Tab-separated table of C-alpha atoms in Angstrom:
chain	number	residue	atom	x	y	z
W	20	MET	CA	-0.166	-0.089	-0.089
W	21	TYR	CA	3.082	2.498	0.272
W	22	ASP	CA	4.736	1.980	-2.523
W	23	VAL	CA	1.583	2.873	-4.310
W	24	ILE	CA	0.739	5.761	-2.166
W	25	THR	CA	4.287	6.773	-2.529
W	26	LYS	CA	4.138	6.006	-6.794
W	27	THR	CA	1.332	7.666	-7.551
W	28	GLU	CA	2.320	10.763	-5.057
W	29	GLY	CA	-0.573	10.221	-2.866
W	30	PHE	CA	-3.292	8.686	-5.601
W	31	THR	CA	-3.312	11.801	-7.806
W	32	LYS	CA	-1.271	10.489	-10.788
W	33	PRO	CA	-2.032	6.874	-11.065
W	34	PHE	CA	-0.736	5.984	-14.300
W	35	LYS	CA	2.778	5.919	-12.587
W	36	PHE	CA	1.920	3.213	-10.858
W	37	LEU	CA	1.208	1.311	-13.850
W	38	GLU	CA	4.067	2.857	-15.853
W	39	ARG	CA	5.917	0.956	-13.535
W	40	LEU	CA	3.993	-2.143	-13.694
W	41	PHE	CA	4.034	-2.253	-17.020
W	42	ASP	CA	8.140	-1.578	-17.114
W	43	GLU	CA	8.754	-4.536	-14.889
W	44	LEU	CA	6.278	-7.383	-16.232
W	45	GLY	CA	5.953	-6.348	-20.327
W	46	PRO	CA	3.352	-4.742	-22.308
W	47	ILE	CA	0.820	-7.190	-21.062
W	48	TYR	CA	0.028	-8.626	-17.624
W	49	LYS	CA	-3.325	-10.092	-15.745
W	50	GLU	CA	-3.670	-8.491	-12.076
W	51	ASP	CA	-5.992	-10.625	-9.363
W	52	PHE	CA	-7.785	-8.170	-7.013
W	53	THR	CA	-8.120	-9.462	-3.533
W	54	MET	CA	-10.775	-7.610	-2.237
W	55	ARG	CA	-13.563	-8.194	-5.302
W	56	PRO	CA	-13.143	-11.745	-7.035
W	57	SER	CA	-12.030	-10.214	-10.252
W	58	THR	CA	-9.326	-10.565	-13.050
W	59	THR	CA	-7.705	-7.453	-15.193
W	60	VAL	CA	-5.098	-7.816	-18.076
W	61	HIS	CA	-3.521	-4.252	-18.920
W	62	VAL	CA	-2.659	-3.731	-21.780
W	63	ILE	CA	-0.549	-0.597	-23.127
W	64	ASP	CA	0.208	-1.072	-27.031
W	65	PRO	CA	-2.457	0.876	-29.098
W	66	GLU	CA	-2.751	-2.120	-31.452
W	67	ASP	CA	-3.800	-4.184	-28.478
W	68	PHE	CA	-6.499	-1.779	-27.244
W	69	GLU	CA	-8.000	-1.717	-30.912
W	70	LYS	CA	-8.004	-5.645	-30.880
W	71	THR	CA	-10.063	-5.429	-27.580
W	72	PHE	CA	-12.469	-3.251	-28.090
W	73	ARG	CA	-13.334	-4.945	-31.621
W	74	ALA	CA	-13.359	-8.340	-29.828
W	75	GLU	CA	-16.043	-7.368	-27.326
W	76	GLY	CA	-19.649	-7.731	-28.825
W	77	LYS	CA	-22.523	-5.938	-28.908
W	78	TYR	CA	-22.903	-6.323	-24.791
W	79	PRO	CA	-19.155	-5.615	-23.532
W	80	GLN	CA	-18.587	-6.535	-19.694
W	81	ARG	CA	-17.034	-3.526	-18.113
W	82	PRO	CA	-15.498	-3.618	-14.578
W	83	ILE	CA	-17.446	-0.985	-12.394
W	84	LEU	CA	-16.209	0.536	-9.303
W	85	ASP	CA	-19.238	-0.684	-6.582
W	86	PHE	CA	-18.171	2.068	-4.316
W	87	HIS	CA	-19.377	4.447	-7.067
W	88	LEU	CA	-22.467	2.507	-8.018
W	89	GLU	CA	-22.636	2.382	-3.743
W	90	HIS	CA	-22.715	6.138	-3.545
W	91	ARG	CA	-25.202	6.698	-6.479
W	92	ARG	CA	-27.700	4.041	-4.921
W	93	ARG	CA	-27.432	5.498	-1.364
W	94	ARG	CA	-28.286	8.888	-3.268
W	95	ASN	CA	-31.298	7.413	-5.483
W	96	TYR	CA	-29.672	8.429	-8.219
W	97	PHE	CA	-29.388	7.382	-12.060
W	98	PRO	CA	-25.991	4.587	-11.916
W	99	GLY	CA	-25.267	5.930	-15.473
W	100	VAL	CA	-23.752	4.993	-18.492
W	101	PRO	CA	-20.558	3.910	-16.691
W	102	ASN	CA	-22.149	1.496	-14.048
W	103	LEU	CA	-23.955	-0.270	-16.178
W	104	GLN	CA	-23.801	-3.781	-17.615
W	105	GLY	CA	-25.193	-5.756	-20.743
W	106	GLU	CA	-28.525	-4.516	-22.892
W	107	GLU	CA	-29.433	-2.079	-20.183
W	108	TRP	CA	-25.738	-0.121	-20.541
W	109	HIS	CA	-26.290	-1.288	-24.585
W	110	ARG	CA	-30.498	0.272	-24.848
W	111	VAL	CA	-28.595	3.603	-22.737
W	112	ARG	CA	-25.563	3.774	-24.831
W	113	GLN	CA	-27.766	4.226	-27.960
W	114	THR	CA	-29.942	6.298	-26.566
W	115	ILE	CA	-27.142	9.030	-26.224
W	116	ALA	CA	-24.442	8.100	-29.139
W	117	PRO	CA	-25.871	10.109	-31.638
W	118	LYS	CA	-25.228	13.063	-29.489
W	119	ILE	CA	-21.705	12.415	-28.973
W	120	MET	CA	-20.226	9.780	-31.798
W	121	ARG	CA	-21.612	11.722	-35.086
W	122	PRO	CA	-18.932	13.581	-37.112
W	123	LYS	CA	-21.661	15.834	-37.859
W	124	VAL	CA	-22.041	16.860	-34.092
W	125	VAL	CA	-18.174	17.142	-33.776
W	126	GLU	CA	-17.872	18.980	-36.575
W	127	GLU	CA	-20.651	21.794	-35.159
W	128	ASN	CA	-18.583	22.107	-31.973
W	129	ILE	CA	-15.110	22.712	-33.937
W	130	GLY	CA	-15.564	26.536	-33.657
W	131	ASN	CA	-16.034	26.181	-29.882
W	132	PHE	CA	-13.117	23.933	-29.739
W	133	ASN	CA	-10.889	26.232	-31.725
W	134	ALA	CA	-11.988	28.765	-29.606
W	135	VAL	CA	-10.650	27.026	-25.955
W	136	SER	CA	-7.249	26.167	-28.127
W	137	LYS	CA	-6.543	29.298	-28.861
W	138	ASP	CA	-7.279	30.217	-25.342
W	139	ALA	CA	-5.051	27.789	-24.150
W	140	VAL	CA	-2.177	28.636	-26.149
W	141	ALA	CA	-2.322	32.419	-25.475
W	142	SER	CA	-1.860	31.194	-21.826
W	143	LEU	CA	1.013	29.231	-22.195
W	144	VAL	CA	2.832	31.498	-24.134
W	145	LYS	CA	2.314	34.554	-21.290
W	146	LYS	CA	2.794	31.997	-18.348
W	147	ALA	CA	6.429	30.598	-19.968
W	148	CYS	CA	7.382	34.173	-20.719
W	149	GLU	CA	6.834	34.773	-17.178
W	150	GLN	CA	8.726	32.139	-15.665
W	151	ASP	CA	11.919	32.506	-18.596
W	152	ASP	CA	10.381	29.930	-20.779
W	153	HIS	CA	9.849	27.335	-18.215
W	154	MET	CA	5.827	25.827	-17.795
W	155	PRO	CA	5.864	25.611	-13.511
W	156	ASP	CA	2.732	23.199	-13.681
W	157	LEU	CA	1.876	22.086	-17.335
W	158	GLU	CA	0.160	18.882	-16.342
W	159	LYS	CA	-2.623	21.990	-14.584
W	160	GLU	CA	-2.629	23.869	-17.522
W	161	LEU	CA	-3.611	21.121	-19.682
W	162	TYR	CA	-5.924	19.993	-17.373
W	163	ARG	CA	-7.513	23.161	-17.574
W	164	TRP	CA	-7.540	23.032	-21.746
W	165	SER	CA	-9.305	19.622	-21.631
W	166	LEU	CA	-12.579	20.639	-19.120
W	167	GLU	CA	-12.803	24.006	-20.585
W	168	GLY	CA	-13.276	22.402	-23.824
W	169	MET	CA	-15.325	19.324	-22.510
W	170	ALA	CA	-18.081	21.887	-21.148
W	171	THR	CA	-18.331	23.657	-24.516
W	172	PHE	CA	-19.500	19.931	-25.357
W	173	ALA	CA	-21.175	18.757	-22.727
W	174	PHE	CA	-22.739	21.706	-21.323
W	175	ASP	CA	-22.827	24.223	-24.516
W	176	THR	CA	-21.026	27.157	-22.730
W	177	ARG	CA	-17.714	27.954	-21.505
W	178	LEU	CA	-16.779	27.274	-17.849
W	179	GLY	CA	-14.790	30.594	-17.958
W	180	LEU	CA	-11.264	29.341	-17.083
W	181	TYR	CA	-9.177	31.389	-18.982
W	182	GLU	CA	-11.084	34.555	-17.706
W	183	ASP	CA	-8.621	36.276	-15.698
W	184	PRO	CA	-10.196	35.792	-12.975
W	185	PRO	CA	-11.909	32.878	-13.743
W	186	PRO	CA	-15.648	32.934	-12.114
W	187	GLN	CA	-15.458	31.658	-8.495
W	188	GLU	CA	-18.668	28.687	-9.271
W	189	ALA	CA	-15.604	27.522	-12.283
W	190	LEU	CA	-13.042	27.009	-9.844
W	191	GLU	CA	-15.051	25.089	-7.212
W	192	PHE	CA	-16.769	22.854	-10.226
W	193	THR	CA	-12.811	22.502	-11.183
W	194	GLU	CA	-11.897	21.007	-7.654
W	195	ALA	CA	-14.879	19.400	-7.430
W	196	ILE	CA	-13.835	17.468	-10.166
W	197	ILE	CA	-10.205	16.817	-9.388
W	198	ASN	CA	-11.726	15.300	-5.349
W	199	PHE	CA	-13.750	12.813	-7.314
W	200	PHE	CA	-10.874	11.075	-9.323
W	201	GLU	CA	-8.530	11.507	-6.009
W	202	ILE	CA	-10.779	9.890	-3.780
W	203	SER	CA	-11.574	7.568	-6.396
W	204	GLN	CA	-7.758	6.188	-6.827
W	205	GLN	CA	-8.004	5.856	-2.431
W	206	LEU	CA	-11.065	3.847	-2.671
W	207	LEU	CA	-9.667	1.744	-5.018
W	208	PHE	CA	-6.958	0.912	-3.271
W	209	ASP	CA	-7.665	1.261	0.069
W	210	ALA	CA	-8.691	-1.876	1.884
W	211	PHE	CA	-10.284	-0.433	4.671
W	212	TYR	CA	-12.307	1.373	2.811
W	213	GLN	CA	-13.644	-0.833	0.373
W	214	ILE	CA	-14.880	-2.463	3.326
W	215	ALA	CA	-16.059	-0.446	5.828
W	216	SER	CA	-17.952	1.924	2.972
W	217	LYS	CA	-20.419	-0.734	2.323
W	218	TYR	CA	-21.653	-0.994	5.964
W	219	ILE	CA	-21.011	3.000	7.932
W	220	ASP	CA	-20.219	6.617	6.474
W	221	THR	CA	-16.431	6.845	6.109
W	222	PRO	CA	-14.462	10.331	5.584
W	223	LEU	CA	-14.198	9.159	2.082
W	224	PHE	CA	-17.445	7.949	0.973
């Protein structure tokens, strides 16, 4: 557990732990989880990704994070596409696919994507010039760019993360998403929370 925490920098960068495993075990390896009866096969080669997804069939079986499902169940929320399986997943997926997968829909949003990208480049140039051509936190800048771009597609509006200063509501929204992923990583790897959260409320759950 300590190794996981240190390698992922406190669960903020889980990909670093996976990178180490790929370096040690190769481009394909199997992992058995002690806390849940499941086996996961990890692949890193894009061609292997393509083969895997093409072989899934009409009703693919995806791993479900039980704590996400339990969180939504307790609040009487719809499970959401990531927490569905089989025919129910296919039904919901087919409903939203025309709104997110058709090239025409993506084409209609190119103008918004370009506007966000121009703001992102301007921000990168400005900050690099202020730091002697050094970007102090490129990861944060790329995160801001991706979130602002996705918002134009999902919400049909700009969050305003490139405004000076950004709206407080946009900053709180961004922080909430970051917390969501960090807490998810902790719940995924922490055996105590995986057991306790099924029966009692915990600080993370």
